[in-house]
Amino acid sequence: MTTPLLKDLSLDALRDALRHEGVAPYRAEQIAAWVYARGVEDFDAMTDLPAELRRDLGDRFRMRALEVDALAQSEDGTLKARLATGDGEVVEAVLIPEERRTTLCISTQVGCPLACSFCATGALGFRRNLSTGEIVDQVLRMRELLPEGRSLTNVVYMGMGEPLLNLPSVIESIRLLIHPKAFALAPRRITVSTSGVVPKIAPLLDVAPINLAVSLHAASDAVRDVLVPLNRRYPLAELIRTLRELPALGPRRPIFFEYTLMDGVNDSLEDARRLVKLLRGLPAKLNVIPMNPHPGAPYRPPPPEVAERFLAELARGGLRTTLRRPRGRDIDAACGQLAGAASSGRFVKTSLRPSEEAVRGVL
Ligand code: SF4
């Protein structure tokens, strides 16, 4: 039997485990502060814990779930890491530095079962869900790559996998991200993206007032059935009705919609008008992202004038829209396109431990 990973335990579960051993449950928060707030992974360094407890923890738990295996840095500063799991799988995480914030995009599954036709991860198929510890370890490993003075401000669940198909681990990871003694991120700094796993949306939003992003990509079932095959199970009308009925949402809590613009597929004026109609009355913010082409996907971004015409039509319809520049285009770092790049040779293999100075200064 493999040694359990400490980061797979929720704080409640850790408290229970300690209580079971006759240790005061408040020690769980001390341990969380060391591991998640300070990034200390050596039990011996947790100096406010009794020596016997440190020894006992070291005997019972392993600490690291992931190791940085390779790095790729974009000209725009985006930094992608390939992270190896203990059982030989790989997932990817991407740091996106901007002027006023630093966003980390993390994965929730190895591969993805949903097979969206424009997505390199989908083309890989599904290997397995990530555990809670493997999800939060992406945050720890990537945070170690930040240069002095820069801190992580936002976490988006938009990497490999469909988060709502791994809901229990995603929920526990969010609880750790927002716990004041752990990562202490404000819920509004966290965004979970879904392709529309309808029955899991409300349970996710019950956890905390985080942001929801919906990978929409089409405003008709005919097109969405092809781009996002999950649409055949949960068609647009059902998805949008579910979003309209979410109790916690209001104008102060927008829903983000992602729309990858593809040449000749979903970029017509008719598509724009359908989109306006579909989202009318929702607190919608639409992010339009020109397709980041990659080998294997039969889609291309539209010419700039087509994208402009599309956006102008959305504006005319009163939809709040942002045109997003794909980040890390040169390293295939766009969310949902991570795995395709894994075989593209753009990674630089590294044997460095992330704490080493050599990987600093890359942002
Ligand atoms: S776009 Fe997201 S849900 Fe669709 S196949 Fe890719 S990773 Fe899975």
CSV table of C-alpha atoms and ligand atoms in Angstrom, one decimal:
chain,number,residue,atom,x,y,z
A,1,MET,CA,0.0,0.0,0.0
A,2,THR,CA,1.3,3.4,-0.9
A,3,THR,CA,1.8,6.0,1.9
A,4,PRO,CA,-1.1,8.4,1.9
A,5,LEU,CA,-0.5,12.0,0.6
A,6,LEU,CA,-1.0,14.5,3.3
A,7,LYS,CA,-2.5,17.1,0.8
A,8,ASP,CA,-5.3,14.7,-0.1
A,9,LEU,CA,-6.7,15.3,3.4
A,10,SER,CA,-9.2,18.1,3.9
A,11,LEU,CA,-8.6,20.1,7.1
A,12,ASP,CA,-11.5,18.2,8.7
A,13,ALA,CA,-10.1,14.9,7.8
A,14,LEU,CA,-6.7,15.9,9.1
A,15,ARG,CA,-8.2,17.1,12.4
A,16,ASP,CA,-10.0,13.7,12.7
A,17,ALA,CA,-6.8,11.8,12.0
A,18,LEU,CA,-5.0,13.8,14.7
A,19,ARG,CA,-7.8,13.5,17.2
A,20,HIS,CA,-7.7,9.7,16.6
A,21,GLU,CA,-4.1,9.7,17.7
A,22,GLY,CA,-4.8,11.8,20.8
A,23,VAL,CA,-3.4,15.0,19.2
A,24,ALA,CA,-5.1,18.3,19.7
A,25,PRO,CA,-7.1,19.1,16.5
A,26,TYR,CA,-5.9,22.7,16.3
A,27,ARG,CA,-2.6,21.2,15.2
A,28,ALA,CA,-4.2,20.6,11.8
A,29,GLU,CA,-4.3,24.4,11.1
A,30,GLN,CA,-0.7,24.7,12.2
A,31,ILE,CA,0.2,22.0,9.7
A,32,ALA,CA,-1.8,23.7,7.0
A,33,ALA,CA,-0.1,27.0,7.6
A,34,TRP,CA,3.3,25.4,7.2
A,35,VAL,CA,2.4,23.4,4.1
A,36,TYR,CA,0.1,25.7,2.1
A,37,ALA,CA,0.8,29.2,3.4
A,38,ARG,CA,4.6,28.9,3.8
A,39,GLY,CA,5.3,26.1,1.4
A,40,VAL,CA,7.3,24.0,3.9
A,41,GLU,CA,7.2,20.3,3.1
A,42,ASP,CA,9.6,19.0,5.6
A,43,PHE,CA,7.9,18.0,8.8
A,44,ASP,CA,11.2,18.5,10.7
A,45,ALA,CA,11.1,22.2,9.8
A,46,MET,CA,7.6,22.6,11.5
A,47,THR,CA,9.2,23.9,14.6
A,48,ASP,CA,6.0,24.7,16.6
A,49,LEU,CA,4.9,21.0,16.4
A,50,PRO,CA,6.1,18.6,19.1
A,51,ALA,CA,9.0,16.5,17.9
A,52,GLU,CA,7.0,13.3,18.4
A,53,LEU,CA,4.2,14.5,16.2
A,54,ARG,CA,6.6,15.6,13.5
A,55,ARG,CA,8.1,12.1,13.5
A,56,ASP,CA,4.7,10.5,13.5
A,57,LEU,CA,3.5,12.6,10.6
A,58,GLY,CA,6.7,11.8,8.6
A,59,ASP,CA,6.1,8.1,9.2
A,60,ARG,CA,2.5,8.2,8.1
A,61,PHE,CA,2.3,10.6,5.2
A,62,ARG,CA,4.2,11.6,2.1
A,63,MET,CA,4.2,15.2,1.2
A,64,ARG,CA,4.9,15.8,-2.5
A,65,ALA,CA,2.5,14.8,-5.2
A,66,LEU,CA,4.1,16.4,-8.3
A,67,GLU,CA,7.5,17.3,-9.6
A,68,VAL,CA,8.3,19.8,-12.3
A,69,ASP,CA,9.4,17.8,-15.2
A,70,ALA,CA,9.8,20.4,-18.0
A,71,LEU,CA,9.3,24.1,-18.5
A,72,ALA,CA,8.4,26.2,-21.6
A,73,GLN,CA,8.4,30.0,-21.5
A,74,SER,CA,6.5,32.1,-24.0
A,75,GLU,CA,7.8,35.4,-25.4
A,76,ASP,CA,4.9,37.1,-23.6
A,77,GLY,CA,6.1,35.8,-20.2
A,78,THR,CA,3.6,32.9,-19.9
A,79,LEU,CA,5.3,30.0,-18.3
A,80,LYS,CA,4.0,26.5,-18.8
A,81,ALA,CA,5.2,23.5,-16.7
A,82,ARG,CA,4.8,19.9,-17.3
A,83,LEU,CA,4.3,18.2,-13.9
A,84,ALA,CA,4.9,14.5,-13.3
A,85,THR,CA,2.7,12.5,-10.9
A,86,GLY,CA,4.0,9.7,-8.7
A,87,ASP,CA,2.5,7.0,-11.1
A,88,GLY,CA,4.2,8.4,-14.2
A,89,GLU,CA,1.4,10.5,-15.6
A,90,VAL,CA,1.9,14.1,-16.6
A,91,VAL,CA,-0.3,17.2,-16.3
A,92,GLU,CA,0.3,20.8,-17.1
A,93,ALA,CA,-0.1,24.1,-15.4
A,94,VAL,CA,0.4,27.6,-16.8
A,95,LEU,CA,1.4,30.8,-15.0
A,96,ILE,CA,0.1,33.9,-16.8
A,97,PRO,CA,1.8,37.1,-15.5
A,98,GLU,CA,0.0,40.4,-16.2
A,99,GLU,CA,0.7,43.9,-15.0
A,100,ARG,CA,-1.5,43.7,-11.9
A,101,ARG,CA,-2.1,40.1,-11.4
A,102,THR,CA,-0.6,36.6,-11.8
A,103,THR,CA,-3.0,33.9,-12.8
A,104,LEU,CA,-2.3,30.2,-12.5
A,105,CYS,CA,-4.2,27.8,-14.8
A,106,ILE,CA,-4.4,24.3,-13.3
A,107,SER,CA,-5.5,20.8,-14.4
A,108,THR,CA,-8.1,18.5,-12.8
A,109,GLN,CA,-7.7,15.3,-14.8
A,110,VAL,CA,-5.0,13.5,-16.7
A,111,GLY,CA,-6.4,13.9,-20.2
A,112,CYS,CA,-10.2,14.5,-20.6
A,113,PRO,CA,-13.1,12.2,-21.5
A,114,LEU,CA,-15.1,15.0,-23.3
A,115,ALA,CA,-13.3,15.0,-26.6
A,116,CYS,CA,-14.1,18.6,-27.7
A,117,SER,CA,-13.1,18.6,-31.3
A,118,PHE,CA,-10.9,21.8,-31.1
A,119,CYS,CA,-9.0,20.7,-28.0
A,120,ALA,CA,-5.7,18.9,-27.9
A,121,THR,CA,-6.4,17.6,-24.4
A,122,GLY,CA,-9.6,16.0,-25.6
A,123,ALA,CA,-7.7,14.3,-28.4
A,124,LEU,CA,-5.6,12.5,-25.8
A,125,GLY,CA,-8.5,10.7,-24.2
A,126,PHE,CA,-9.0,10.2,-20.5
A,127,ARG,CA,-6.4,8.6,-18.1
A,128,ARG,CA,-7.7,9.4,-14.6
A,129,ASN,CA,-8.9,12.1,-12.2
A,130,LEU,CA,-6.3,14.0,-10.2
A,131,SER,CA,-6.6,13.8,-6.4
A,132,THR,CA,-7.1,16.9,-4.2
A,133,GLY,CA,-3.4,16.8,-3.3
A,134,GLU,CA,-2.4,16.7,-6.9
A,135,ILE,CA,-4.6,19.7,-7.7
A,136,VAL,CA,-3.2,21.8,-4.9
A,137,ASP,CA,0.3,20.7,-5.5
A,138,GLN,CA,0.2,22.4,-8.9
A,139,VAL,CA,-0.3,25.6,-7.0
A,140,LEU,CA,2.6,24.9,-4.7
A,141,ARG,CA,5.0,23.8,-7.5
A,142,MET,CA,4.1,26.8,-9.7
A,143,ARG,CA,4.2,29.3,-6.8
A,144,GLU,CA,7.8,28.3,-6.3
A,145,LEU,CA,8.6,29.4,-9.8
A,146,LEU,CA,7.5,33.0,-9.1
A,147,PRO,CA,10.3,35.6,-8.9
A,148,GLU,CA,10.8,37.5,-5.6
A,149,GLY,CA,8.1,40.1,-5.0
A,150,ARG,CA,5.5,38.5,-7.3
A,151,SER,CA,2.7,36.5,-5.7
A,152,LEU,CA,-0.1,34.4,-7.1
A,153,THR,CA,-3.4,36.4,-7.3
A,154,ASN,CA,-5.8,34.2,-9.3
A,155,VAL,CA,-6.3,30.5,-9.9
A,156,VAL,CA,-8.4,29.3,-12.8
A,157,TYR,CA,-9.5,25.6,-13.2
A,158,MET,CA,-9.1,25.7,-17.0
A,159,GLY,CA,-6.3,23.3,-17.7
A,160,MET,CA,-6.5,19.6,-18.7
A,161,GLY,CA,-9.8,18.0,-17.9
A,162,GLU,CA,-13.4,18.9,-17.0
A,163,PRO,CA,-13.4,20.0,-13.4
A,164,LEU,CA,-17.0,19.1,-12.8
A,165,LEU,CA,-16.3,15.4,-13.7
A,166,ASN,CA,-13.9,15.4,-10.7
A,167,LEU,CA,-16.1,17.4,-8.4
A,168,PRO,CA,-15.2,16.0,-4.9
A,169,SER,CA,-11.5,16.6,-5.4
A,170,VAL,CA,-12.1,20.0,-7.0
A,171,ILE,CA,-14.3,21.1,-4.1
A,172,GLU,CA,-11.7,20.0,-1.5
A,173,SER,CA,-9.0,21.8,-3.4
A,174,ILE,CA,-11.1,25.0,-3.4
A,175,ARG,CA,-11.7,24.7,0.3
A,176,LEU,CA,-7.9,24.6,0.8
A,177,LEU,CA,-7.3,27.5,-1.6
A,178,ILE,CA,-9.7,29.8,0.3
A,179,HIS,CA,-9.0,28.6,3.9
A,180,PRO,CA,-7.4,31.5,5.8
A,181,LYS,CA,-4.7,29.2,7.3
A,182,ALA,CA,-3.9,27.5,4.0
A,183,PHE,CA,-3.7,29.5,0.7
A,184,ALA,CA,-6.0,32.3,1.9
A,185,LEU,CA,-7.2,33.3,-1.6
A,186,ALA,CA,-10.5,35.2,-1.8
A,187,PRO,CA,-13.2,33.1,-3.5
A,188,ARG,CA,-13.6,35.8,-6.2
A,189,ARG,CA,-10.0,35.1,-7.2
A,190,ILE,CA,-10.9,31.5,-8.2
A,191,THR,CA,-12.6,30.6,-11.4
A,192,VAL,CA,-13.8,27.1,-12.4
A,193,SER,CA,-14.6,26.4,-16.0
A,194,THR,CA,-17.0,23.8,-17.2
A,195,SER,CA,-18.1,22.6,-20.6
A,196,GLY,CA,-21.6,22.3,-19.2
A,197,VAL,CA,-21.9,19.4,-16.8
A,198,VAL,CA,-25.4,20.7,-15.9
A,199,PRO,CA,-26.2,18.7,-12.7
A,200,LYS,CA,-22.9,19.6,-11.1
A,201,ILE,CA,-23.0,23.4,-11.5
A,202,ALA,CA,-25.2,24.3,-8.5
A,203,PRO,CA,-23.3,21.9,-6.1
A,204,LEU,CA,-20.0,23.6,-7.2
A,205,LEU,CA,-21.3,27.1,-6.5
A,206,ASP,CA,-22.6,26.0,-3.1
A,207,VAL,CA,-19.0,25.7,-1.9
A,208,ALA,CA,-18.1,29.3,-2.0
A,209,PRO,CA,-18.8,32.4,-4.1
A,210,ILE,CA,-16.2,31.6,-6.7
A,211,ASN,CA,-16.5,32.5,-10.4
A,212,LEU,CA,-18.1,30.2,-13.0
A,213,ALA,CA,-16.9,30.1,-16.5
A,214,VAL,CA,-18.8,28.2,-19.2
A,215,SER,CA,-17.0,27.0,-22.3
A,216,LEU,CA,-19.7,27.9,-24.8
A,217,HIS,CA,-18.0,28.2,-28.2
A,218,ALA,CA,-21.3,28.0,-30.1
A,219,ALA,CA,-24.8,29.5,-29.9
A,220,SER,CA,-26.6,26.7,-31.7
A,221,ASP,CA,-26.9,23.0,-30.8
A,222,ALA,CA,-26.0,22.0,-34.4
A,223,VAL,CA,-22.5,23.6,-34.1
A,224,ARG,CA,-22.0,22.9,-30.4
A,225,ASP,CA,-22.8,19.2,-30.8
A,226,VAL,CA,-19.7,19.1,-33.0
A,227,LEU,CA,-17.4,21.3,-31.0
A,228,VAL,CA,-18.4,20.2,-27.5
A,229,PRO,CA,-19.9,16.7,-27.8
A,230,LEU,CA,-21.2,17.0,-24.2
A,231,ASN,CA,-23.8,19.3,-25.7
A,232,ARG,CA,-25.7,16.2,-27.0
A,233,ARG,CA,-26.3,15.2,-23.4
A,234,TYR,CA,-26.9,18.7,-22.0
A,235,PRO,CA,-28.1,20.9,-24.9
A,236,LEU,CA,-27.9,24.6,-24.8
A,237,ALA,CA,-31.5,25.2,-23.7
A,238,GLU,CA,-30.9,23.0,-20.6
A,239,LEU,CA,-27.5,24.6,-19.8
A,240,ILE,CA,-28.8,28.1,-20.1
A,241,ARG,CA,-32.0,27.4,-18.1
A,242,THR,CA,-29.8,25.9,-15.3
A,243,LEU,CA,-27.7,29.0,-15.3
A,244,ARG,CA,-30.7,31.3,-15.2
A,245,GLU,CA,-32.1,29.4,-12.2
A,246,LEU,CA,-28.9,29.5,-10.1
A,247,PRO,CA,-29.9,31.1,-6.9
A,248,ALA,CA,-26.6,32.7,-5.9
A,249,LEU,CA,-26.0,34.6,-9.1
A,250,GLY,CA,-26.9,38.2,-9.7
A,251,PRO,CA,-25.5,41.2,-11.6
A,252,ARG,CA,-22.7,41.5,-9.1
A,253,ARG,CA,-21.6,38.0,-9.8
A,254,PRO,CA,-21.2,37.5,-13.5
A,255,ILE,CA,-21.0,34.3,-15.4
A,256,PHE,CA,-18.0,34.2,-17.8
A,257,PHE,CA,-18.6,32.6,-21.1
A,258,GLU,CA,-15.6,31.4,-23.2
A,259,TYR,CA,-16.1,31.6,-27.0
A,260,THR,CA,-13.2,30.3,-29.2
A,261,LEU,CA,-13.7,32.0,-32.5
A,262,MET,CA,-13.1,29.6,-35.5
A,263,ASP,CA,-12.9,30.6,-39.1
A,264,GLY,CA,-16.1,29.7,-40.9
A,265,VAL,CA,-17.4,27.6,-38.0
A,266,ASN,CA,-18.9,30.0,-35.4
A,267,ASP,CA,-17.9,33.5,-36.5
A,268,SER,CA,-20.8,34.7,-38.7
A,269,LEU,CA,-23.1,37.6,-38.0
A,270,GLU,CA,-25.9,35.1,-37.5
A,271,ASP,CA,-23.8,33.4,-34.8
A,272,ALA,CA,-23.3,36.7,-33.1
A,273,ARG,CA,-27.0,37.5,-33.1
A,274,ARG,CA,-27.9,34.0,-31.8
A,275,LEU,CA,-25.3,34.5,-29.0
A,276,VAL,CA,-26.9,37.8,-28.0
A,277,LYS,CA,-30.3,36.2,-27.9
A,278,LEU,CA,-29.1,33.1,-26.0
A,279,LEU,CA,-27.4,35.1,-23.2
A,280,ARG,CA,-29.9,37.9,-22.9
A,281,GLY,CA,-30.9,38.5,-19.3
A,282,LEU,CA,-28.0,36.6,-17.8
A,283,PRO,CA,-25.2,38.4,-16.0
A,284,ALA,CA,-23.0,37.3,-18.8
A,285,LYS,CA,-19.4,38.4,-19.6
A,286,LEU,CA,-18.2,36.9,-22.9
A,287,ASN,CA,-14.6,36.3,-23.6
A,288,VAL,CA,-13.9,35.8,-27.3
A,289,ILE,CA,-10.6,34.1,-28.0
A,290,PRO,CA,-9.4,33.6,-31.5
A,291,MET,CA,-8.6,29.9,-32.1
A,292,ASN,CA,-5.0,29.1,-31.2
A,293,PRO,CA,-4.3,26.6,-34.0
A,294,HIS,CA,-2.5,23.4,-33.2
A,295,PRO,CA,-1.7,20.2,-35.2
A,296,GLY,CA,-4.6,17.8,-35.3
A,297,ALA,CA,-7.4,20.4,-35.0
A,298,PRO,CA,-9.1,21.3,-38.3
A,299,TYR,CA,-9.8,24.9,-37.1
A,300,ARG,CA,-8.1,28.2,-37.7
A,301,PRO,CA,-8.7,31.7,-36.3
A,302,PRO,CA,-10.8,34.0,-38.5
A,303,PRO,CA,-9.2,36.9,-40.4
A,304,PRO,CA,-9.0,40.0,-38.1
A,305,GLU,CA,-11.8,41.9,-40.0
A,306,VAL,CA,-14.2,38.9,-39.5
A,307,ALA,CA,-13.4,38.9,-35.7
A,308,GLU,CA,-14.0,42.7,-35.6
A,309,ARG,CA,-17.3,42.4,-37.4
A,310,PHE,CA,-18.4,39.6,-35.0
A,311,LEU,CA,-17.5,41.7,-31.9
A,312,ALA,CA,-19.2,44.8,-33.3
A,313,GLU,CA,-22.4,42.8,-33.7
A,314,LEU,CA,-22.1,41.6,-30.1
A,315,ALA,CA,-21.6,45.1,-28.9
A,316,ARG,CA,-24.7,46.2,-30.9
A,317,GLY,CA,-26.6,43.6,-29.1
A,318,GLY,CA,-25.5,44.9,-25.7
A,319,LEU,CA,-23.4,41.9,-24.7
A,320,ARG,CA,-20.4,42.6,-22.4
A,321,THR,CA,-17.5,41.2,-24.5
A,322,THR,CA,-13.8,41.1,-24.2
A,323,LEU,CA,-11.5,40.0,-27.0
A,324,ARG,CA,-8.8,38.0,-25.4
A,325,ARG,CA,-5.4,37.6,-26.9
A,326,PRO,CA,-4.3,34.0,-26.6
A,327,ARG,CA,-1.5,33.9,-24.1
A,328,GLY,CA,1.6,31.7,-24.8
A,329,ARG,CA,0.7,31.2,-28.4
A,330,ASP,CA,4.3,30.2,-29.2
A,331,ILE,CA,4.3,27.4,-26.5
A,332,ASP,CA,0.7,26.2,-27.1
A,333,ALA,CA,-0.2,27.3,-23.6
A,334,ALA,CA,-3.9,28.2,-24.2
A,335,CYS,CA,-6.1,26.5,-21.7
A,336,GLY,CA,-7.4,23.2,-23.2
A,337,GLN,CA,-4.4,23.1,-25.5
A,338,LEU,CA,-1.9,22.1,-23.0
A,339,ALA,CA,-1.4,18.5,-23.7
A,340,GLY,CA,-0.9,19.0,-27.5
A,341,ALA,CA,2.2,21.0,-26.7
A,342,ALA,CA,3.6,18.2,-24.5
A,343,SER,CA,4.7,16.4,-27.6
A,344,SER,CA,5.6,19.4,-29.6
A,345,GLY,CA,9.1,19.6,-28.3
A,346,ARG,CA,8.7,23.1,-27.0
A,347,PHE,CA,9.3,22.1,-23.5
A,348,VAL,CA,12.7,22.2,-22.0
A,349,LYS,CA,13.4,19.2,-19.9
A,350,THR,CA,14.6,20.1,-16.5
A,351,SER,CA,16.0,18.1,-13.6
A,352,LEU,CA,15.9,21.2,-11.5
A,353,ARG,CA,14.1,21.3,-8.3
A,354,PRO,CA,11.8,24.3,-8.6
A,355,SER,CA,13.4,25.9,-5.6
A,356,GLU,CA,16.7,26.3,-7.4
A,357,GLU,CA,17.6,29.7,-8.4
A,358,ALA,CA,18.1,28.6,-12.0
A,359,VAL,CA,14.4,28.6,-12.8
A,360,ARG,CA,13.8,32.0,-11.2
A,361,GLY,CA,13.6,35.1,-13.3
A,362,VAL,CA,11.9,33.3,-16.2
A,363,LEU,CA,8.8,35.4,-15.7
B,1,SF4,S1,-12.0,21.8,-23.9
B,1,SF4,FE1,-12.0,21.1,-21.7
B,1,SF4,S2,-13.7,19.7,-21.6
B,1,SF4,FE2,-13.3,19.9,-23.8
B,1,SF4,S3,-11.9,18.2,-24.2
B,1,SF4,FE3,-10.7,20.0,-23.8
B,1,SF4,S4,-10.1,19.8,-21.6
B,1,SF4,FE4,-11.9,18.5,-22.0
